[in-house]
Amino acid sequence: GLWGKEKAVSYFKRLAAMDPVPKRGNTERVQMAVAGEYPLIIAYNQTIQRMTSRGAPIDWLPLEPAVVQVNPVMLAANAPHPNAARLFQDFILSKEGAEMLRGFQRIPVRKDVDPEPARLFRGYKYVIENPEDYDKFDETVKLYLEIFKLR
């Protein structure tokens, strides 16, 4: 990873010492923070921004470098209607498709379509998650669960 194992483990041990409350679901965590249940949460920025845009008393800041996960658009090997799937891929990767995704508070991958607001993806350092980094996924999850005393 970017930090290396030693630095990452040290960081997570210090974080675990603060007794964080593990919760599933970004929307639930954001709603609970807005309600005053938690003073600080870790959640997707677009989930927090959606609430901020609706007037909720919450804001977000990036932890740099932010780790960016790209969600691929794939075509199944045995799709019943492969040409329809290809048309969908073409649309979702088009400027019009990116603008539609932006309307759902998603962050478009196209450089000519900024997210709304642009600060969701512009103005801070980030690294794009690499599928090759998953080769030690099980080991990493096990270590995370040990550090945070989960399960």
PDB file of C-alpha atoms in Angstrom:
ATOM      1  CA  GLY A   1       0.000   0.000   0.000  1.00  0.00           C
ATOM      2  CA  LEU A   2       0.877   3.660  -0.096  1.00  0.00           C
ATOM      3  CA  TRP A   3       1.933   3.918   3.548  1.00  0.00           C
ATOM      4  CA  GLY A   4       3.410   0.486   3.909  1.00  0.00           C
ATOM      5  CA  LYS A   5       2.233  -2.082   6.422  1.00  0.00           C
ATOM      6  CA  GLU A   6       4.123  -0.756   9.464  1.00  0.00           C
ATOM      7  CA  LYS A   7       2.805   2.814   9.192  1.00  0.00           C
ATOM      8  CA  ALA A   8      -0.744   1.647   8.428  1.00  0.00           C
ATOM      9  CA  VAL A   9      -0.823  -0.774  11.383  1.00  0.00           C
ATOM     10  CA  SER A  10       0.547   1.930  13.697  1.00  0.00           C
ATOM     11  CA  TYR A  11      -2.143   4.362  12.526  1.00  0.00           C
ATOM     12  CA  PHE A  12      -4.966   1.860  12.962  1.00  0.00           C
ATOM     13  CA  LYS A  13      -3.742   0.881  16.437  1.00  0.00           C
ATOM     14  CA  ARG A  14      -3.824   4.537  17.490  1.00  0.00           C
ATOM     15  CA  LEU A  15      -7.276   4.886  15.935  1.00  0.00           C
ATOM     16  CA  ALA A  16      -8.517   1.732  17.692  1.00  0.00           C
ATOM     17  CA  ALA A  17      -7.279   3.133  21.035  1.00  0.00           C
ATOM     18  CA  MET A  18      -9.887   5.903  20.627  1.00  0.00           C
ATOM     19  CA  ASP A  19     -12.651   3.277  20.920  1.00  0.00           C
ATOM     20  CA  PRO A  20     -14.484   3.990  17.665  1.00  0.00           C
ATOM     21  CA  VAL A  21     -17.999   2.607  17.302  1.00  0.00           C
ATOM     22  CA  PRO A  22     -18.179   0.317  14.261  1.00  0.00           C
ATOM     23  CA  LYS A  23     -21.353   0.793  12.229  1.00  0.00           C
ATOM     24  CA  ARG A  24     -22.383  -0.595   8.868  1.00  0.00           C
ATOM     25  CA  GLY A  25     -23.906   1.621   6.221  1.00  0.00           C
ATOM     26  CA  ASN A  26     -22.709   5.059   5.165  1.00  0.00           C
ATOM     27  CA  THR A  27     -26.165   6.603   5.172  1.00  0.00           C
ATOM     28  CA  GLU A  28     -26.895   5.414   8.714  1.00  0.00           C
ATOM     29  CA  ARG A  29     -23.572   6.745  10.019  1.00  0.00           C
ATOM     30  CA  VAL A  30     -24.166  10.120   8.378  1.00  0.00           C
ATOM     31  CA  GLN A  31     -27.727  10.332   9.726  1.00  0.00           C
ATOM     32  CA  MET A  32     -26.512   9.499  13.238  1.00  0.00           C
ATOM     33  CA  ALA A  33     -23.806  12.183  13.042  1.00  0.00           C
ATOM     34  CA  VAL A  34     -26.372  14.735  11.842  1.00  0.00           C
ATOM     35  CA  ALA A  35     -28.594  13.751  14.789  1.00  0.00           C
ATOM     36  CA  GLY A  36     -25.692  14.396  17.168  1.00  0.00           C
ATOM     37  CA  GLU A  37     -25.042  10.755  18.064  1.00  0.00           C
ATOM     38  CA  TYR A  38     -21.424  10.927  16.873  1.00  0.00           C
ATOM     39  CA  PRO A  39     -19.091  13.922  16.596  1.00  0.00           C
ATOM     40  CA  LEU A  40     -16.974  12.324  13.856  1.00  0.00           C
ATOM     41  CA  ILE A  41     -17.527   9.572  11.299  1.00  0.00           C
ATOM     42  CA  ILE A  42     -15.775   7.951   8.367  1.00  0.00           C
ATOM     43  CA  ALA A  43     -18.093   7.759   5.362  1.00  0.00           C
ATOM     44  CA  TYR A  44     -18.192   8.337   1.619  1.00  0.00           C
ATOM     45  CA  ASN A  45     -17.955  12.042   0.860  1.00  0.00           C
ATOM     46  CA  GLN A  46     -20.897  11.961  -1.560  1.00  0.00           C
ATOM     47  CA  THR A  47     -23.145  10.536   1.186  1.00  0.00           C
ATOM     48  CA  ILE A  48     -22.233  13.396   3.520  1.00  0.00           C
ATOM     49  CA  GLN A  49     -22.459  15.948   0.697  1.00  0.00           C
ATOM     50  CA  ARG A  50     -25.986  14.811  -0.162  1.00  0.00           C
ATOM     51  CA  MET A  51     -27.063  15.664   3.413  1.00  0.00           C
ATOM     52  CA  THR A  52     -25.063  18.923   3.421  1.00  0.00           C
ATOM     53  CA  SER A  53     -26.765  19.998   0.181  1.00  0.00           C
ATOM     54  CA  ARG A  54     -30.138  19.440   1.860  1.00  0.00           C
ATOM     55  CA  GLY A  55     -29.167  21.776   4.702  1.00  0.00           C
ATOM     56  CA  ALA A  56     -27.967  19.245   7.283  1.00  0.00           C
ATOM     57  CA  PRO A  57     -25.437  20.605   9.805  1.00  0.00           C
ATOM     58  CA  ILE A  58     -22.563  18.401   8.642  1.00  0.00           C
ATOM     59  CA  ASP A  59     -19.572  18.737   6.352  1.00  0.00           C
ATOM     60  CA  TRP A  60     -16.677  16.560   5.249  1.00  0.00           C
ATOM     61  CA  LEU A  61     -12.991  16.843   4.576  1.00  0.00           C
ATOM     62  CA  PRO A  62     -10.754  14.452   2.675  1.00  0.00           C
ATOM     63  CA  LEU A  63      -8.140  12.360   4.430  1.00  0.00           C
ATOM     64  CA  GLU A  64      -5.234  12.764   2.044  1.00  0.00           C
ATOM     65  CA  PRO A  65      -4.379  10.913   0.064  1.00  0.00           C
ATOM     66  CA  ALA A  66      -7.961   9.759  -0.337  1.00  0.00           C
ATOM     67  CA  VAL A  67      -8.355   6.242  -1.674  1.00  0.00           C
ATOM     68  CA  VAL A  68     -10.580   6.249  -4.740  1.00  0.00           C
ATOM     69  CA  GLN A  69     -12.452   3.137  -5.784  1.00  0.00           C
ATOM     70  CA  VAL A  70     -13.475   2.919  -9.426  1.00  0.00           C
ATOM     71  CA  ASN A  71     -16.593   0.878 -10.114  1.00  0.00           C
ATOM     72  CA  PRO A  72     -16.241  -0.847 -13.479  1.00  0.00           C
ATOM     73  CA  VAL A  73     -18.925  -1.304 -16.100  1.00  0.00           C
ATOM     74  CA  MET A  74     -18.696  -4.922 -17.216  1.00  0.00           C
ATOM     75  CA  LEU A  75     -20.339  -7.123 -19.802  1.00  0.00           C
ATOM     76  CA  ALA A  76     -21.231 -10.654 -18.715  1.00  0.00           C
ATOM     77  CA  ALA A  77     -19.626 -13.385 -20.827  1.00  0.00           C
ATOM     78  CA  ASN A  78     -22.991 -15.015 -21.539  1.00  0.00           C
ATOM     79  CA  ALA A  79     -25.255 -11.972 -21.458  1.00  0.00           C
ATOM     80  CA  PRO A  80     -28.671 -12.796 -22.963  1.00  0.00           C
ATOM     81  CA  HIS A  81     -28.627  -9.500 -24.915  1.00  0.00           C
ATOM     82  CA  PRO A  82     -24.949  -8.555 -25.355  1.00  0.00           C
ATOM     83  CA  ASN A  83     -25.625  -5.793 -27.870  1.00  0.00           C
ATOM     84  CA  ALA A  84     -28.041  -4.088 -25.481  1.00  0.00           C
ATOM     85  CA  ALA A  85     -25.364  -4.374 -22.785  1.00  0.00           C
ATOM     86  CA  ARG A  86     -22.799  -2.789 -25.113  1.00  0.00           C
ATOM     87  CA  LEU A  87     -25.196   0.086 -25.798  1.00  0.00           C
ATOM     88  CA  PHE A  88     -25.619   0.581 -22.053  1.00  0.00           C
ATOM     89  CA  GLN A  89     -21.830   0.626 -21.620  1.00  0.00           C
ATOM     90  CA  ASP A  90     -21.515   3.217 -24.374  1.00  0.00           C
ATOM     91  CA  PHE A  91     -24.193   5.350 -22.719  1.00  0.00           C
ATOM     92  CA  ILE A  92     -22.854   5.148 -19.171  1.00  0.00           C
ATOM     93  CA  LEU A  93     -19.371   6.145 -20.402  1.00  0.00           C
ATOM     94  CA  SER A  94     -20.718   9.018 -22.541  1.00  0.00           C
ATOM     95  CA  LYS A  95     -20.914  12.628 -21.376  1.00  0.00           C
ATOM     96  CA  GLU A  96     -24.710  12.336 -21.141  1.00  0.00           C
ATOM     97  CA  GLY A  97     -24.403   9.175 -19.032  1.00  0.00           C
ATOM     98  CA  ALA A  98     -21.841  10.826 -16.740  1.00  0.00           C
ATOM     99  CA  GLU A  99     -24.174  13.795 -16.280  1.00  0.00           C
ATOM    100  CA  MET A 100     -26.976  11.395 -15.364  1.00  0.00           C
ATOM    101  CA  LEU A 101     -24.745   9.665 -12.786  1.00  0.00           C
ATOM    102  CA  ARG A 102     -23.832  13.063 -11.355  1.00  0.00           C
ATOM    103  CA  GLY A 103     -27.561  13.664 -10.839  1.00  0.00           C
ATOM    104  CA  PHE A 104     -27.590  10.608  -8.552  1.00  0.00           C
ATOM    105  CA  GLN A 105     -24.778  12.127  -6.449  1.00  0.00           C
ATOM    106  CA  ARG A 106     -22.198   9.835  -8.009  1.00  0.00           C
ATOM    107  CA  ILE A 107     -18.739  10.937  -9.044  1.00  0.00           C
ATOM    108  CA  PRO A 108     -18.315  10.679 -12.836  1.00  0.00           C
ATOM    109  CA  VAL A 109     -15.061   9.289 -14.216  1.00  0.00           C
ATOM    110  CA  ARG A 110     -15.061  11.631 -17.197  1.00  0.00           C
ATOM    111  CA  LYS A 111     -12.734  14.611 -16.889  1.00  0.00           C
ATOM    112  CA  ASP A 112     -15.212  16.834 -18.747  1.00  0.00           C
ATOM    113  CA  VAL A 113     -18.019  16.218 -16.226  1.00  0.00           C
ATOM    114  CA  ASP A 114     -17.315  17.512 -12.734  1.00  0.00           C
ATOM    115  CA  PRO A 115     -19.171  16.053  -9.791  1.00  0.00           C
ATOM    116  CA  GLU A 116     -21.677  18.286  -8.013  1.00  0.00           C
ATOM    117  CA  PRO A 117     -20.103  20.018  -6.198  1.00  0.00           C
ATOM    118  CA  ALA A 118     -16.695  19.734  -7.858  1.00  0.00           C
ATOM    119  CA  ARG A 119     -14.944  19.452  -4.475  1.00  0.00           C
ATOM    120  CA  LEU A 120     -16.177  15.844  -4.248  1.00  0.00           C
ATOM    121  CA  PHE A 121     -13.240  14.889  -6.461  1.00  0.00           C
ATOM    122  CA  ARG A 122     -11.223  18.020  -7.190  1.00  0.00           C
ATOM    123  CA  GLY A 123      -8.693  19.911  -5.104  1.00  0.00           C
ATOM    124  CA  TYR A 124      -7.102  17.188  -3.007  1.00  0.00           C
ATOM    125  CA  LYS A 125      -4.639  14.346  -3.385  1.00  0.00           C
ATOM    126  CA  TYR A 126      -5.944  10.865  -4.079  1.00  0.00           C
ATOM    127  CA  VAL A 127      -4.783   7.429  -5.135  1.00  0.00           C
ATOM    128  CA  ILE A 128      -6.848   5.099  -7.279  1.00  0.00           C
ATOM    129  CA  GLU A 129      -7.380   1.672  -5.787  1.00  0.00           C
ATOM    130  CA  ASN A 130      -5.636  -1.025  -7.795  1.00  0.00           C
ATOM    131  CA  PRO A 131      -7.201  -4.501  -8.126  1.00  0.00           C
ATOM    132  CA  GLU A 132      -3.712  -5.976  -7.717  1.00  0.00           C
ATOM    133  CA  ASP A 133      -3.723  -4.619  -4.154  1.00  0.00           C
ATOM    134  CA  TYR A 134      -6.362  -7.205  -3.273  1.00  0.00           C
ATOM    135  CA  ASP A 135      -3.878 -10.074  -3.325  1.00  0.00           C
ATOM    136  CA  LYS A 136      -3.542  -9.743   0.474  1.00  0.00           C
ATOM    137  CA  PHE A 137      -7.171  -8.824   1.123  1.00  0.00           C
ATOM    138  CA  ASP A 138      -7.961 -11.713   3.509  1.00  0.00           C
ATOM    139  CA  GLU A 139      -4.790 -11.092   5.514  1.00  0.00           C
ATOM    140  CA  THR A 140      -5.557  -7.364   5.719  1.00  0.00           C
ATOM    141  CA  VAL A 141      -9.156  -7.921   6.867  1.00  0.00           C
ATOM    142  CA  LYS A 142      -7.979 -10.384   9.530  1.00  0.00           C
ATOM    143  CA  LEU A 143      -5.457  -7.840  10.838  1.00  0.00           C
ATOM    144  CA  TYR A 144      -8.098  -5.071  10.816  1.00  0.00           C
ATOM    145  CA  LEU A 145     -10.521  -7.239  12.806  1.00  0.00           C
ATOM    146  CA  GLU A 146      -7.772  -8.049  15.331  1.00  0.00           C
ATOM    147  CA  ILE A 147      -6.732  -4.421  15.785  1.00  0.00           C
ATOM    148  CA  PHE A 148     -10.300  -3.209  16.317  1.00  0.00           C
ATOM    149  CA  LYS A 149     -11.274  -6.318  18.327  1.00  0.00           C
ATOM    150  CA  LEU A 150     -14.167  -7.143  16.029  1.00  0.00           C
ATOM    151  CA  ARG A 151     -15.690 -10.632  15.779  1.00  0.00           C
TER     152      ARG A 151
END
